[in-house]
Amino acid sequence: MTQVAKQTMTYRQAIREAMREAMLKDDRVFLMGEDVGRYGGCFNVSEGMLEEFGNERIIDTPLSESGFTGCGIGAAVTGMRPIIEIMTINFSLLAADQIINTAAILQYMSGGQFTVPIVIRMATGGGKQLAAQHSRSLEGWYAHIPGLKILTPATIEDARGMLWPALEDPDPVLIFENSTLYNSEGPLSGNGQVVDIEKAKIHREGADVTILTYGIGLQKSLKAAEELANQGIEAEVIDLRVLRPLDNETIFTSVTKTGRAAIVDEGWKSGGISAEISARITEELFYDLDDPVERICGMEVPAPYARHLEQASLPQPEQIVETIKKMGGLHG
Amino acid sequence: MGKFIMPSLGSQMIEAKLIQWHVKPGDTVKKGDIIGEIDTEKGLIDIEVFEDGVISKLVAKEGEVIPVGSVMAVINGEGKTEKVTAKPAETPKESAKNVPGNGKQKVASKKQVAKSKEVPLHRIKASPLARRVTEDLGVDISKVKSSGKTGTIHRKDVEAYVQQQTADETFEKELDMAEHISKAEGKSMRQSIAAAMSQSNKEIPHYYLEIEIDMKAALDWLSNENQNRSVQERLLPPMMLIKAVANALTEVPQLNGFWTDETMHIEEGIHVGFAIALRQGGLVIPAILNADLKSLDEIRGDFVNMVSRAREGHLRSREISSATITITSLGERGAEKVYGVIYPPQVALIGLGKITDRPRAVDGSIGIRPTLSVVLAGDHRATDGHTGSRFLEKLNNQLQHPESL
């Protein structure tokens, strides 16, 4: 059987393939985390990899986020290329000291003697009825820290293609995988392997308003854009892809064109990435704005367990449509 | 009611001490009056009121230190502005005068007092982009109207304003042109009509076809429709007839156009001219442009507007020169049938008589129905009676289904 150039795969498979490829290409790469080996990963991402690569490269750890993240940092500093999987972003709080106080600043504090080429992957986001402790979207927090690179693959292509350049990056890279995306399926466009990890991407062009989003917000925004188009409003939808450093150029070019921006983020507004983007737009493009920047974000409450309440607390396409329709100067 | 506030006399000034009021509650003040004296870091300064009115209350007490922007007095006035300003004591001579309880000298130099900035009370809400665009285009933003609910001016509103302005300018030019043309011709209206009608009668072999249209459906629909309308928005039979003629012409376009160079030129645009008799005698024939594409309401708007402008002598040249067919209606005057003379180079003219109640066979018995007599005058060079007859039939159909007009 010959290889098909364009395949369909799930987000989960795309990440697994990316890790397999990296491990085949470079024997310094290994995967470490809770349940990544025998259990196949909490979200089944590394299923079968223990059998394929053995327990020296697929390492199950105790429940000790600070410990194994620290091990990963040490390994990276001393020449390895570790992929650390933290089950979910909620538990990364236990490793925050390692990530923020060590990985992000070791190069600076060592006077450039060490770099930390670690990749830390984790699931993020709500929407799966996992309640208040397990449904957070804190990627915006990590985007606050200089020294980290923050990636948010929203597509099969990015899930497949972001890992390798992240491993090649000399600095710590955090990859946030929205847990509701793992089952999503789609064709693998592009060359199916490597993508850039610098630029935001325009998924839909439009002249009336720019929707800026990332991760799970992308599908919701595209859906909203379709409905808006039915009502005569052409929205440009941009997947930010990289939350740090933000791709100012793509954002500013689009908002200059449309004169309007709406930011869709499952995270909270206060001190969030949506606040940062809004501030940048206002700082740089004040005289190009035809409306105040709008934000459609997660409600500032602990994630509810009840399904209808949880869904109500997350940004939904209808809400995006309504918010944008209310922006002034769009009709007529 | 105005509030007199502690003025800012420089960016460094945060407060000042009120030394003395020169007025008391009940005093009438005029814009420019000195109403008190304050002590600032720059010396003693007279404060001046910029509003006419009556002092209703002195809020600040003499000797009190008052922050900039705080209310010092309330003035009941006809004046709408709340602007206040201050001016320093005028001359050094004055400043030498002793002030009770204060040894400091008044400062006279104007340089030491920052000009108080006039702040318009009515703030225009406009998006930054809209403001930038108005600056780029040299538009006075206070003239731009918002189209939105919030009253905020957006780019689109500025662009619409500019477009309207351009259209208005074109209109002015056309008006000038129309006046120019009529003056240049140097002929009286009577003479123009005489020339056109003589030419028509000499050159155009007219044929006449006549139909009696039952107007019950049309008039019922109209009165029903008008129940929900204000007097200004009422629809009148002529408006409906113009629309019906335009619609019928889309089906029989052979009557819409001009006979020139021995050939019929069918026009794509249906511009229905309607004769308006002027009080001073004579008539003008403005046209409702593209009447087939307009809604009944748009036609109503055009009609009302044109009739009033026609009577004032303010029609645009485009309106009086581009009719592709003409309707003449003498119904108001009492004539029951109108056999008109075609206005060359048009090829048809529709004469509408008075709508009168007449006996008519309805569903096998005789009923009294409002009836309109329509007489089509056709140019036999351009069309034959068959075409004209089809047109009348279509017109009748239109008027039997007024709801679809």
Short mmCIF file of C-alpha atoms in Angstrom, two decimals, chain A residues 257-259 286-291 328-332, chain B residues 127-130 132 147-148 150 152-157:
data_model
loop_
_atom_site.label_atom_id
_atom_site.label_comp_id
_atom_site.label_asym_id
_atom_site.label_seq_id
_atom_site.Cartn_x
_atom_site.Cartn_y
_atom_site.Cartn_z
CA LYS A 257 -8.60 46.47 7.74
CA THR A 258 -11.87 45.79 9.57
CA GLY A 259 -11.84 48.52 12.22
CA PHE A 286 -6.83 53.52 18.52
CA TYR A 287 -7.45 55.71 15.50
CA ASP A 288 -8.34 52.73 13.34
CA LEU A 289 -11.09 51.48 15.63
CA ASP A 290 -14.69 51.99 14.62
CA ASP A 291 -15.95 50.27 17.79
CA GLY A 328 -22.08 49.84 15.84
CA GLY A 329 -21.74 50.94 12.25
CA LEU A 330 -21.98 47.43 10.80
CA HIS A 331 -25.33 47.54 9.08
CA GLY A 332 -26.83 49.52 6.29
CA SER B 127 -15.50 56.23 16.94
CA PRO B 128 -11.80 57.07 16.71
CA LEU B 129 -11.82 55.80 13.15
CA ALA B 130 -14.79 58.00 12.25
CA ARG B 132 -9.87 60.22 11.73
CA SER B 147 -27.43 55.85 11.88
CA GLY B 148 -27.21 53.62 14.93
CA THR B 150 -26.54 54.49 20.39
CA THR B 152 -22.33 56.94 17.94
CA ILE B 153 -20.90 58.09 14.65
CA HIS B 154 -19.07 55.36 12.76
CA ARG B 155 -16.98 55.42 9.57
CA LYS B 156 -19.99 54.36 7.55
CA ASP B 157 -21.93 57.42 8.74
#
